[in-house]
CSV table of C-alpha atoms in Angstrom, one decimal:
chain,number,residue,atom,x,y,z
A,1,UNK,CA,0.0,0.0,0.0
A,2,UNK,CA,1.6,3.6,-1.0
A,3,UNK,CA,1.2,5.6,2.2
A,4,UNK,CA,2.4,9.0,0.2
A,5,UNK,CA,-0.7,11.1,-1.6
A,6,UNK,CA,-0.4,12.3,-4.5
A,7,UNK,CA,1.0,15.7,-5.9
A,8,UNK,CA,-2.8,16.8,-6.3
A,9,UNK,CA,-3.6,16.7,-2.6
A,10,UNK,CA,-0.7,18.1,-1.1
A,11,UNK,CA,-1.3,21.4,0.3
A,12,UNK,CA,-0.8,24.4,-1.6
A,13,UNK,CA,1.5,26.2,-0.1
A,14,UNK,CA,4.1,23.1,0.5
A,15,UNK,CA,3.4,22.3,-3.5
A,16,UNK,CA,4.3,25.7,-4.2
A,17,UNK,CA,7.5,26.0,-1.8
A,18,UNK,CA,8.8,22.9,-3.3
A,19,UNK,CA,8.4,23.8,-6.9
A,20,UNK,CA,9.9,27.1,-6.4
A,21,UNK,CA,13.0,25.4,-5.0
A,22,UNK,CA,13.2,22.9,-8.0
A,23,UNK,CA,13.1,25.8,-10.3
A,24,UNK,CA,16.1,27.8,-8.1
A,25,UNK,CA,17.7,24.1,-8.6
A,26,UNK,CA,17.5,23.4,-12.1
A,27,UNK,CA,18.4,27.7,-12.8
A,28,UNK,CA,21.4,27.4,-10.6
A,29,UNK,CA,22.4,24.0,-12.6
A,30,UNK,CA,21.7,25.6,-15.8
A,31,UNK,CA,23.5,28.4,-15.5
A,32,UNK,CA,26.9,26.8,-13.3
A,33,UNK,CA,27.1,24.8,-16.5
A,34,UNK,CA,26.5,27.4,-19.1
A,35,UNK,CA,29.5,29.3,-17.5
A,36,UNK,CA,31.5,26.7,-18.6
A,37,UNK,CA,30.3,26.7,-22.0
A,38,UNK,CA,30.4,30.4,-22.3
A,39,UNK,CA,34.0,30.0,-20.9
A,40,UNK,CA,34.9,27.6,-24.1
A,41,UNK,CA,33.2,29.9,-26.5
A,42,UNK,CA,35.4,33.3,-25.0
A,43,UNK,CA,38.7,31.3,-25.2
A,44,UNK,CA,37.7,30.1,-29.0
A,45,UNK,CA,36.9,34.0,-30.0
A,46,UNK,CA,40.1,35.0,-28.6
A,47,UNK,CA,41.9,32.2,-30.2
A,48,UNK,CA,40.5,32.2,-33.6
A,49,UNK,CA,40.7,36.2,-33.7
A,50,UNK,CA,44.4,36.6,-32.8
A,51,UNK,CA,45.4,33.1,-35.3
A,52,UNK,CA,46.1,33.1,-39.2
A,53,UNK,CA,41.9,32.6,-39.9
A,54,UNK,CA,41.8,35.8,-37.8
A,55,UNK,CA,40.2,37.4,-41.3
A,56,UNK,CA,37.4,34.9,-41.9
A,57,UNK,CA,36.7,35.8,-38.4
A,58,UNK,CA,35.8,39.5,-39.1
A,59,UNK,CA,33.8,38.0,-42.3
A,60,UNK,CA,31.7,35.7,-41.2
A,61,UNK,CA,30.1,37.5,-38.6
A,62,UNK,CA,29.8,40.9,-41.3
A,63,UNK,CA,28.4,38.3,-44.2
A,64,UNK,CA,24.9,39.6,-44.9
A,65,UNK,CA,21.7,37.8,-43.9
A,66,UNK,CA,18.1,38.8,-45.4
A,67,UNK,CA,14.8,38.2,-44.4
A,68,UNK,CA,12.1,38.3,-47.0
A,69,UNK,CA,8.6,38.5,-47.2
A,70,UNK,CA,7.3,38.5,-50.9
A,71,UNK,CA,8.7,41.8,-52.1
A,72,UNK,CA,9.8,43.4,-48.7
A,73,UNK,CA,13.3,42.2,-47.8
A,74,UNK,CA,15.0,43.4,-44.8
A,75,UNK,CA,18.6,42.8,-45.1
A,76,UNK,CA,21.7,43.0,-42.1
A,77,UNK,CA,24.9,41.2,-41.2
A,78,UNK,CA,24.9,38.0,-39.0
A,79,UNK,CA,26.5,40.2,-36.6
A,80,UNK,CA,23.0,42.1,-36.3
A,81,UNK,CA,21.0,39.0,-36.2
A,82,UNK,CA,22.9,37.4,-32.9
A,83,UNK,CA,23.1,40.8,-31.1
A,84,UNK,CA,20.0,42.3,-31.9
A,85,UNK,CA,17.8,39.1,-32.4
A,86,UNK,CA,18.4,36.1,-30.9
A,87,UNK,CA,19.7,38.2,-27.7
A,88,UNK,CA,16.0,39.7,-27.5
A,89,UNK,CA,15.2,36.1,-26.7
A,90,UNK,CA,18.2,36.2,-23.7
A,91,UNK,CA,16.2,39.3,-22.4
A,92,UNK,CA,12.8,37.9,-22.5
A,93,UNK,CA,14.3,35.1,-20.4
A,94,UNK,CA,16.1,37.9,-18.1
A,95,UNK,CA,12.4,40.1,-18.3
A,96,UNK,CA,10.9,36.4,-16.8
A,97,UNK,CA,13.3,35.8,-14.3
A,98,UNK,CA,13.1,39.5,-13.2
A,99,UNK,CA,9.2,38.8,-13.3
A,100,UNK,CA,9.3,35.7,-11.3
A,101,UNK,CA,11.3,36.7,-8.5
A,102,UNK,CA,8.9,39.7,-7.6
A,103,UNK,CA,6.1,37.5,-7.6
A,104,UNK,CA,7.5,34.7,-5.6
A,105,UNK,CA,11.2,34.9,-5.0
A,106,UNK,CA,14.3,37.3,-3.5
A,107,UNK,CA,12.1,40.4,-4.3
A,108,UNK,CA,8.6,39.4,-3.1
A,109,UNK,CA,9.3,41.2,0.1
A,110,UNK,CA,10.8,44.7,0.9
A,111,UNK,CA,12.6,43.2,3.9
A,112,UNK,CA,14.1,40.6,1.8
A,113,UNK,CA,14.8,42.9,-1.3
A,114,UNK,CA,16.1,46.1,0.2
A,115,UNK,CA,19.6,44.8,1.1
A,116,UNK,CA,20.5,43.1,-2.5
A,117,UNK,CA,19.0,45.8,-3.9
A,118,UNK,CA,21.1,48.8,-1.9
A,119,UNK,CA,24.4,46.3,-2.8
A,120,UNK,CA,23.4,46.0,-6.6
A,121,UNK,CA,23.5,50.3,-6.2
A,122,UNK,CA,26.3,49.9,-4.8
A,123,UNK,CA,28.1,47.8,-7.5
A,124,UNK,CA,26.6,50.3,-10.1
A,125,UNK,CA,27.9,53.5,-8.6
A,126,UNK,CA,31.3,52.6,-7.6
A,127,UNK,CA,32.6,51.0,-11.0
A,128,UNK,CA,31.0,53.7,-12.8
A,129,UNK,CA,32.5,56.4,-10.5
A,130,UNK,CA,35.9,54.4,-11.0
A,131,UNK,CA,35.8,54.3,-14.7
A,132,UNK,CA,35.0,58.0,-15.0
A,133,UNK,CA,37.6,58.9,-12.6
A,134,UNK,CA,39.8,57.8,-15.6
A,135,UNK,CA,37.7,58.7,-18.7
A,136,UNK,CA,35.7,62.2,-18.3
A,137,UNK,CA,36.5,63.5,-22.1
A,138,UNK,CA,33.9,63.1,-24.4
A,139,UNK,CA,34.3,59.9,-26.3
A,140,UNK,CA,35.0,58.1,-23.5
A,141,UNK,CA,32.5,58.5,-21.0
A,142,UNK,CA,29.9,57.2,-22.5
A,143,UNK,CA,31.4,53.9,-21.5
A,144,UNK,CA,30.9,54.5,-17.4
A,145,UNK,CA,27.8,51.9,-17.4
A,146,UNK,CA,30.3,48.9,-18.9
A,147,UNK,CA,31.2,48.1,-15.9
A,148,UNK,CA,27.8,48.3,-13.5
A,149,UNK,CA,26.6,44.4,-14.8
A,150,UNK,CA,27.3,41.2,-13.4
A,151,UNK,CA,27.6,37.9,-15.3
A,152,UNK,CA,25.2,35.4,-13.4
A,153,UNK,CA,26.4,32.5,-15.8
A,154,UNK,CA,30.0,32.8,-15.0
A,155,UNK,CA,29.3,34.2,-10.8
A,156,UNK,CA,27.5,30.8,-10.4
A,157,UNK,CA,29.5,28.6,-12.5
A,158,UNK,CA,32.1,30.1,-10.1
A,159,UNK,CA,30.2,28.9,-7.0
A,160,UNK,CA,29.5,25.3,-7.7
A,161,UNK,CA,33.7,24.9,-8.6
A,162,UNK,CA,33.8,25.8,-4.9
A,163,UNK,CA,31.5,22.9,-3.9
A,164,UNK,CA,28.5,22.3,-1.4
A,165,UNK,CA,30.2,24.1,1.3
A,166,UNK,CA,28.8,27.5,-0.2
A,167,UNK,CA,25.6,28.3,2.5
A,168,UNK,CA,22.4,28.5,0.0
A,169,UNK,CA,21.3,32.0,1.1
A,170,UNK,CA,24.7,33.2,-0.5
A,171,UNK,CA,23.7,31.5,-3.6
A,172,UNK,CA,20.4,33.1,-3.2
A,173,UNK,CA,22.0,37.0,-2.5
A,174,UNK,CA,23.9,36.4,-5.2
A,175,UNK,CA,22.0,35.3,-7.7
A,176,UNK,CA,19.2,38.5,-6.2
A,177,UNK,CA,21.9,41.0,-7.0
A,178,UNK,CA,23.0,39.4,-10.4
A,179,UNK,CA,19.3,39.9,-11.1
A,180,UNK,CA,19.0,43.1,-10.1
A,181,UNK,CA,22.0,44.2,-11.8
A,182,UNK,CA,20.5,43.3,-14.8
A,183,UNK,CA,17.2,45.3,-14.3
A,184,UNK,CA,19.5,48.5,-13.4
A,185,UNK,CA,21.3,48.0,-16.7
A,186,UNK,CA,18.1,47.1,-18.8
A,187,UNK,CA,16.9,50.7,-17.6
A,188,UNK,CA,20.5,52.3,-17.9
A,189,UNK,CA,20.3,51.1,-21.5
A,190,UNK,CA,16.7,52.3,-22.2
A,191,UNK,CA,18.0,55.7,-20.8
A,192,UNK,CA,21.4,56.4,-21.9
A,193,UNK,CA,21.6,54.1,-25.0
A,194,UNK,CA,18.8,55.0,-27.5
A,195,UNK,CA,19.1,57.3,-30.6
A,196,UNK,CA,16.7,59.6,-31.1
A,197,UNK,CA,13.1,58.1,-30.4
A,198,UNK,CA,10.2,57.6,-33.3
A,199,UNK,CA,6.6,57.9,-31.6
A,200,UNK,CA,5.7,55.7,-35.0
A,201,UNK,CA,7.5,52.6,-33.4
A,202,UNK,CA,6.3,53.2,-29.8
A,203,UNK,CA,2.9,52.8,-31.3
A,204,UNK,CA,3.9,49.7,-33.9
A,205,UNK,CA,5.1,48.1,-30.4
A,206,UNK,CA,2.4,49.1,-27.8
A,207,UNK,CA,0.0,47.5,-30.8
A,208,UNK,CA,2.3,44.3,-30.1
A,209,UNK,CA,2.0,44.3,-26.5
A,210,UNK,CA,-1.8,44.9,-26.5
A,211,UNK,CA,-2.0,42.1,-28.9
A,212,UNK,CA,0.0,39.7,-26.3
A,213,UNK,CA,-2.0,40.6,-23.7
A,214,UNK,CA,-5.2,40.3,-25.7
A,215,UNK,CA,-4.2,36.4,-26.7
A,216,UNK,CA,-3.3,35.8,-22.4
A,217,UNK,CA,-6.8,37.4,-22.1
A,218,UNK,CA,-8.6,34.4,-24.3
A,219,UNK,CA,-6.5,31.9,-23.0
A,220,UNK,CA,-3.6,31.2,-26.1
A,221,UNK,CA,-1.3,28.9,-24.3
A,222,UNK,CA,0.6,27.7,-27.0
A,223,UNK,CA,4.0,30.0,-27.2
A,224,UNK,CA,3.9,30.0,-30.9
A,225,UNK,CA,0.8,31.6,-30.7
A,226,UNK,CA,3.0,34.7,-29.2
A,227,UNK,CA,5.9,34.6,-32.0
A,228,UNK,CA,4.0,37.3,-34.2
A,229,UNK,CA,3.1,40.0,-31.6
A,230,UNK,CA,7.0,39.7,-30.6
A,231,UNK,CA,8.0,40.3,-33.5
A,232,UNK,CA,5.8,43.3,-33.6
A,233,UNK,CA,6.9,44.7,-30.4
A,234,UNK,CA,10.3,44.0,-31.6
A,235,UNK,CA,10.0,45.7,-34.6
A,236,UNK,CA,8.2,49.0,-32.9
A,237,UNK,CA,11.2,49.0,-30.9
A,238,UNK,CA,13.5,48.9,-33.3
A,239,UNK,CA,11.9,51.9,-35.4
A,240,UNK,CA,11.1,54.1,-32.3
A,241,UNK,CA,15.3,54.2,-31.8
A,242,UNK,CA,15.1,52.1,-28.8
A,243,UNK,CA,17.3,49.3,-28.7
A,244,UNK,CA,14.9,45.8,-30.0
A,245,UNK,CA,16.7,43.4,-27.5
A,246,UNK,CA,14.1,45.3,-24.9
A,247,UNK,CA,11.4,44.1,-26.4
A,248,UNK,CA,12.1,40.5,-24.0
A,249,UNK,CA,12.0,42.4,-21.4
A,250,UNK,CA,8.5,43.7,-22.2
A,251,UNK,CA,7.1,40.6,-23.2
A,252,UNK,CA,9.3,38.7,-20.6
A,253,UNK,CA,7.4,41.4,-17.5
A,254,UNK,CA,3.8,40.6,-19.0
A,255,UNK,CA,4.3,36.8,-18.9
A,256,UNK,CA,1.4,35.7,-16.4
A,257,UNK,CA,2.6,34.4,-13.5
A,258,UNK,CA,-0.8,32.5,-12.3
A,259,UNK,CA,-1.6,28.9,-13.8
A,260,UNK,CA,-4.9,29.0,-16.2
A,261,UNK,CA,-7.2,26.8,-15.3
A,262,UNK,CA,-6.1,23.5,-16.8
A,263,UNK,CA,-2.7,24.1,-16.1
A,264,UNK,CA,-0.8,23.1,-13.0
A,265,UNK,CA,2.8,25.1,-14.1
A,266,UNK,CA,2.5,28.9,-14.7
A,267,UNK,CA,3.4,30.1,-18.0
A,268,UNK,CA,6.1,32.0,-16.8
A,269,UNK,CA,8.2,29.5,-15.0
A,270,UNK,CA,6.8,26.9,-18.3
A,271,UNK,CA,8.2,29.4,-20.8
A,272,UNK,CA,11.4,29.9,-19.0
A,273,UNK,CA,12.1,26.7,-18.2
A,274,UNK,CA,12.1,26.2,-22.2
A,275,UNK,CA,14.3,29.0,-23.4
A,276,UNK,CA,16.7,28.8,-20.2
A,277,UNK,CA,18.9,26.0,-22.0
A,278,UNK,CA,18.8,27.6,-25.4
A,279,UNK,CA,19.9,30.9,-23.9
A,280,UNK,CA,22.5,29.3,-21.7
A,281,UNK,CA,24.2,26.5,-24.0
A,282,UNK,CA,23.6,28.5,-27.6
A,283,UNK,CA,22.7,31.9,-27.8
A,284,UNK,CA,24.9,33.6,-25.0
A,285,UNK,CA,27.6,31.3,-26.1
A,286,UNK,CA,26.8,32.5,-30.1
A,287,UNK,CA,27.3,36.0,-28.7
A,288,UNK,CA,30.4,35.3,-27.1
A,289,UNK,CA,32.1,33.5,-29.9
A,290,UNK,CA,31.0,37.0,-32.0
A,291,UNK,CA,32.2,39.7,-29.7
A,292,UNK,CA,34.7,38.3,-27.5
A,293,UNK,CA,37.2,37.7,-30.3
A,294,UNK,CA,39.8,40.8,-29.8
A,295,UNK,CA,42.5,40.7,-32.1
A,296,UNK,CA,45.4,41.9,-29.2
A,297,UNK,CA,48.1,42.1,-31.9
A,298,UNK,CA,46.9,44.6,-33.6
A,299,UNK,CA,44.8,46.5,-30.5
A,300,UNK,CA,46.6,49.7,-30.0
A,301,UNK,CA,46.4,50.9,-26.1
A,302,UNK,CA,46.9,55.0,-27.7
A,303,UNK,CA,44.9,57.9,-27.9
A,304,UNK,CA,43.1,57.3,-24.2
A,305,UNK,CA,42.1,53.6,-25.4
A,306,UNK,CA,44.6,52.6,-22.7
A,307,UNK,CA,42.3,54.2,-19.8
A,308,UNK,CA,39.1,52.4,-21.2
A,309,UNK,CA,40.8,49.4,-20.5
A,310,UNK,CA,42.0,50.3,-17.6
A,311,UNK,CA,38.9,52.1,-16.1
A,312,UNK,CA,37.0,48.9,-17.1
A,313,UNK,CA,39.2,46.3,-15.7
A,314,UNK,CA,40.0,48.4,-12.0
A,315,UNK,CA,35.9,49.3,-12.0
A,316,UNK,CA,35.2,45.4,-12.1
A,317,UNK,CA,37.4,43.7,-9.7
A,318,UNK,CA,37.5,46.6,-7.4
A,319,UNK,CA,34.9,49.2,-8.0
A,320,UNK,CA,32.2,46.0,-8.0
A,321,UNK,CA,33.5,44.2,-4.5
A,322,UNK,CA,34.3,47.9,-2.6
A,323,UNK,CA,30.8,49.1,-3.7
A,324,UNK,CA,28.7,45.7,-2.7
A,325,UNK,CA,30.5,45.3,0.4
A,326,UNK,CA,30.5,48.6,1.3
A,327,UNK,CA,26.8,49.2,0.8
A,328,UNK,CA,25.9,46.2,2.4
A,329,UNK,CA,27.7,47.3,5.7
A,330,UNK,CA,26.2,50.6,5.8
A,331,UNK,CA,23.0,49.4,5.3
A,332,UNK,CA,23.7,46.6,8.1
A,333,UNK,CA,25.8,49.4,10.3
A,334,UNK,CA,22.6,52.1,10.3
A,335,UNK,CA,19.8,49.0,11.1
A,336,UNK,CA,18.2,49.2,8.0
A,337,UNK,CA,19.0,45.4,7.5
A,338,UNK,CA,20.0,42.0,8.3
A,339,UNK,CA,22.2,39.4,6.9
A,340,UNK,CA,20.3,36.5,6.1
A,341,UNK,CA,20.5,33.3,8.5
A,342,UNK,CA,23.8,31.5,7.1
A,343,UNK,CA,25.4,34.4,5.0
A,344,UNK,CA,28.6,35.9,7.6
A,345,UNK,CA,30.6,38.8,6.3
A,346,UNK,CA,33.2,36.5,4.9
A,347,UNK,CA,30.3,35.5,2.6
A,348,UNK,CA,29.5,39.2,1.5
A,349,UNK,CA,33.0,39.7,0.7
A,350,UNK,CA,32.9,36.3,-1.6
A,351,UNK,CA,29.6,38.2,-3.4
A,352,UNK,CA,31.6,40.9,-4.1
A,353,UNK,CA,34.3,39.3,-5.6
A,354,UNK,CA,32.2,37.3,-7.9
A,355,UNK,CA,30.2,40.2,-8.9
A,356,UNK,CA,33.0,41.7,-10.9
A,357,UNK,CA,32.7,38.8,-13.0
A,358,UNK,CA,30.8,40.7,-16.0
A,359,UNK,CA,30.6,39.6,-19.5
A,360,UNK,CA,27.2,39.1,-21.4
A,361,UNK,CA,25.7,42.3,-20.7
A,362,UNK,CA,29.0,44.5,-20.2
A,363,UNK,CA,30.2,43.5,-24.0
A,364,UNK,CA,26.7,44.3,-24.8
A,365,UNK,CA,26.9,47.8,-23.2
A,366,UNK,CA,30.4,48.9,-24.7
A,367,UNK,CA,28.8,47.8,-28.4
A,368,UNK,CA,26.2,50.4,-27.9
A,369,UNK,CA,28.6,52.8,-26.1
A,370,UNK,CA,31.1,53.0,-28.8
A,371,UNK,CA,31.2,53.3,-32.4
A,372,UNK,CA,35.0,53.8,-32.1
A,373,UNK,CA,36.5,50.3,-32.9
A,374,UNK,CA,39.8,51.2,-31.0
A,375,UNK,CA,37.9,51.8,-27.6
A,376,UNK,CA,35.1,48.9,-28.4
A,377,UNK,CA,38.3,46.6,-28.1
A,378,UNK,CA,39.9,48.4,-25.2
A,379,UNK,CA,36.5,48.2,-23.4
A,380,UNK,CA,36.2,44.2,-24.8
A,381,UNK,CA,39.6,43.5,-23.4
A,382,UNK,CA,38.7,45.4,-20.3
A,383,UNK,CA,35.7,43.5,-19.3
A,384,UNK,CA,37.5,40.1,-20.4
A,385,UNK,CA,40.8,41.4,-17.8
A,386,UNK,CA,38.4,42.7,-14.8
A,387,UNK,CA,36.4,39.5,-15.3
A,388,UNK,CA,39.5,36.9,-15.0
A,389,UNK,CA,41.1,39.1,-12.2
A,390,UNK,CA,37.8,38.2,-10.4
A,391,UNK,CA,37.4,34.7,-11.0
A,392,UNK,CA,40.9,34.3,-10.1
A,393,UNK,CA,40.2,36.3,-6.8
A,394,UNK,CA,36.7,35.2,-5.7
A,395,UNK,CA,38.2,31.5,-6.4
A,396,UNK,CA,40.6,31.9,-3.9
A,397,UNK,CA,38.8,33.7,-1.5
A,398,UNK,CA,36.1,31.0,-2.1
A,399,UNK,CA,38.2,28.3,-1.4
A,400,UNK,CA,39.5,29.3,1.5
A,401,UNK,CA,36.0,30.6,3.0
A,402,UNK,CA,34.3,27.3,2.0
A,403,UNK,CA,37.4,25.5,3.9
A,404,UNK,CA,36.6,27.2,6.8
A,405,UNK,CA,33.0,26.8,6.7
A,406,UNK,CA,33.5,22.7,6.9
A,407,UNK,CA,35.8,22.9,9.5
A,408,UNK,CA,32.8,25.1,11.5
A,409,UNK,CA,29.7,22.3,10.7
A,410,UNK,CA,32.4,19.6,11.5
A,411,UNK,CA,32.5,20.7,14.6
């Protein structure tokens, strides 16, 4: 005789706890294993762009691509395809995560949100005070939000090489900040990073949106039914000056949260769930294998380039752990908050580390900060030298925190 009941009767609330922890579970796999992947795909840019093939590099990714439709045809380089396509699809996954975690997760509640929120400020001011302590002329600074993002594939592919040890409510402030870091630089790119706006596409896209919500409204559960309105909002978007990518994040905030009816998963975590893997093992990796490749023998470090680089690199692996730390204790310091059960100031300090770890979004900022090839690959090599500076430091720190932390639950 089975003594257990099924799924159906359990009680809501344990049902709901338990499959919010599987989805943290199979995100933090996900994403420890996509920083691996993302790893390969940054080594193989720089390798292939700084070998003999380094040409067919440049000319693969220019080679035209065109999209037709009877006698419209709408023709751009691959290049525009993976940066400004299939990474609207890595921001409608970002836009759901963002989504999910203020319905259910790290920022459901103030008194759980307010302290990764007042560190992710903190990583965002700092760097981008850092950077423009060494670029203030004009053609530089418009690279001071490069540094502000945190990569959550590579900061949590960082924390399972360090093991078990790692307390879960670290892994849960980190990935809260990584998250939030990305919000701050989705509106710091919808801000500071748009040409001049079209009200024509605002329209074309608030259609798309309205049409979205209309087919949510009359029940379309199949996410094929959704492909057209996307492209809609991403074409508005993309005509009003704004950058398309942001279109996810639209689409990826309006994604119901609440199962239908017939349902027992909500779209959001069912849609998500879907696109996490394709995001994490192909696009993201795509994009790295396209921008990451910086050819350093012919990169010339002249004409202020040298101080991108170097605002870049200092503003991750210092400007990132001095502002998260330090906003943390002040926030701790004046009673504002707590440090969650489990998470000691050694802990904070490992956060900080690992947040300098940016990639994804930081190569994506630079590309829209500058047109200047000479400081797009000073900013590239930047974020790539900031970034290995902090993996190297917040895997040290990590070891020797986590080794400590086993000798404390051994005894």
């Amino acid at each position: 005789m089975n003594d257990q009941l099924p799924s159906r009767h359990l009680p809501k609330s344990p049902f709901f706890v338990a499959r919010a922890l599987n989805t943290l579970q199979h995100f933090l796999h996900v994403e420890a294993v996509s920083g691996i992947v993302l790893l390969v795909a940054v080594a193989a840019a720089l390798l292939w762009a700084n070998s003999s093939f380094a040409h067919w590099y440049h000319d693969i990714w220019n080679q035209p691509v065109t999209l037709r439709l009877g006698d419209f045809a709408f023709v751009r380089s691959l290049h525009f395809w993976i940066n400004d396509a299939l990474m609207t699809v890595f921001f409608l996954v970002v836009g759901m995560e963002i989504r999910r975690e203020i319905h259910e997760g790290a920022l459901s509640r103030f008194d759980q949100a307010i302290l990764p929120v007042l560190a992710a400020v903190g990583g965002v001011v700092v760097p981008a005070l850092i950077y423009l302590s060494f670029n203030t002329v004009t053609g530089r600074s418009q690279g001071w939000a490069i540094p502000t993002a945190t990569d959550i594939a590579f900061a949590v592919g960082v924390l399972a090489l360090l093991g078990r040890s790692i307390p879960v409510n670290v892994r849960v402030f980190l990935l809260a900040l990584a998250i939030i870091d990305d919000i701050i630089a989705v509106l710091v790119i919808a801000l500071f990073y748009t040409s001049s706006l079209d009200l024509n596409g605002f329209m074309v896209a608030s259609f798309g949106v309205l049409m979205a919500l209309g087919f949510q409204r009359f029940g379309f559960n199949s996410a094929f039914a959704y492909v057209v309105p996307a492209f809609i909002v991403w074409a508005g978007f993309l005509t009003a000056g704004v950058h398309p990518t942001l279109a996810g994040v639209v689409l990826g905030l309006i994604t119901p949260v609440r199962s239908a009816a017939p349902e027992i998963v909500p779209p959001v975590i069912r849609v998500e769930t879907a696109l996490h893997p394709w995001v994490a093992y192909t696009i993201m990796p795509l994009f790295a294998l396209a921008n990451a490749g910086v050819d350093l023998r012919n990169t010339a470090f002249t004409g202020g380039a040298q101080f991108v680089t170097l605002g870049v690199a200092l503003a991750l692996c210092a400007g990132k752990p001095i502002g998260v730390i330090g906003a943390t204790w002040l926030a701790v310091r004046t009673g504002w908050c707590r440090l969650a059960p489990g998470v000691s100031w050694s802990g904070i300090c490992l956060i900080g580390l690992l947040a300098g770890i940016g990639f994804t979004m930081s190569i994506f900022i630079a590309m829209l900060a500058f047109t200047d090839e000479r400081f797009l690959d000073a900013a590239k090599f930047g974020v790539l030298l900031g970034s290995l500076i902090s993996v190297t430091l917040g895997l040290g720190w990590g070891a020797e925190y986590a080794h400590r932390h086993r000798e404390q639950g051994d005894h």
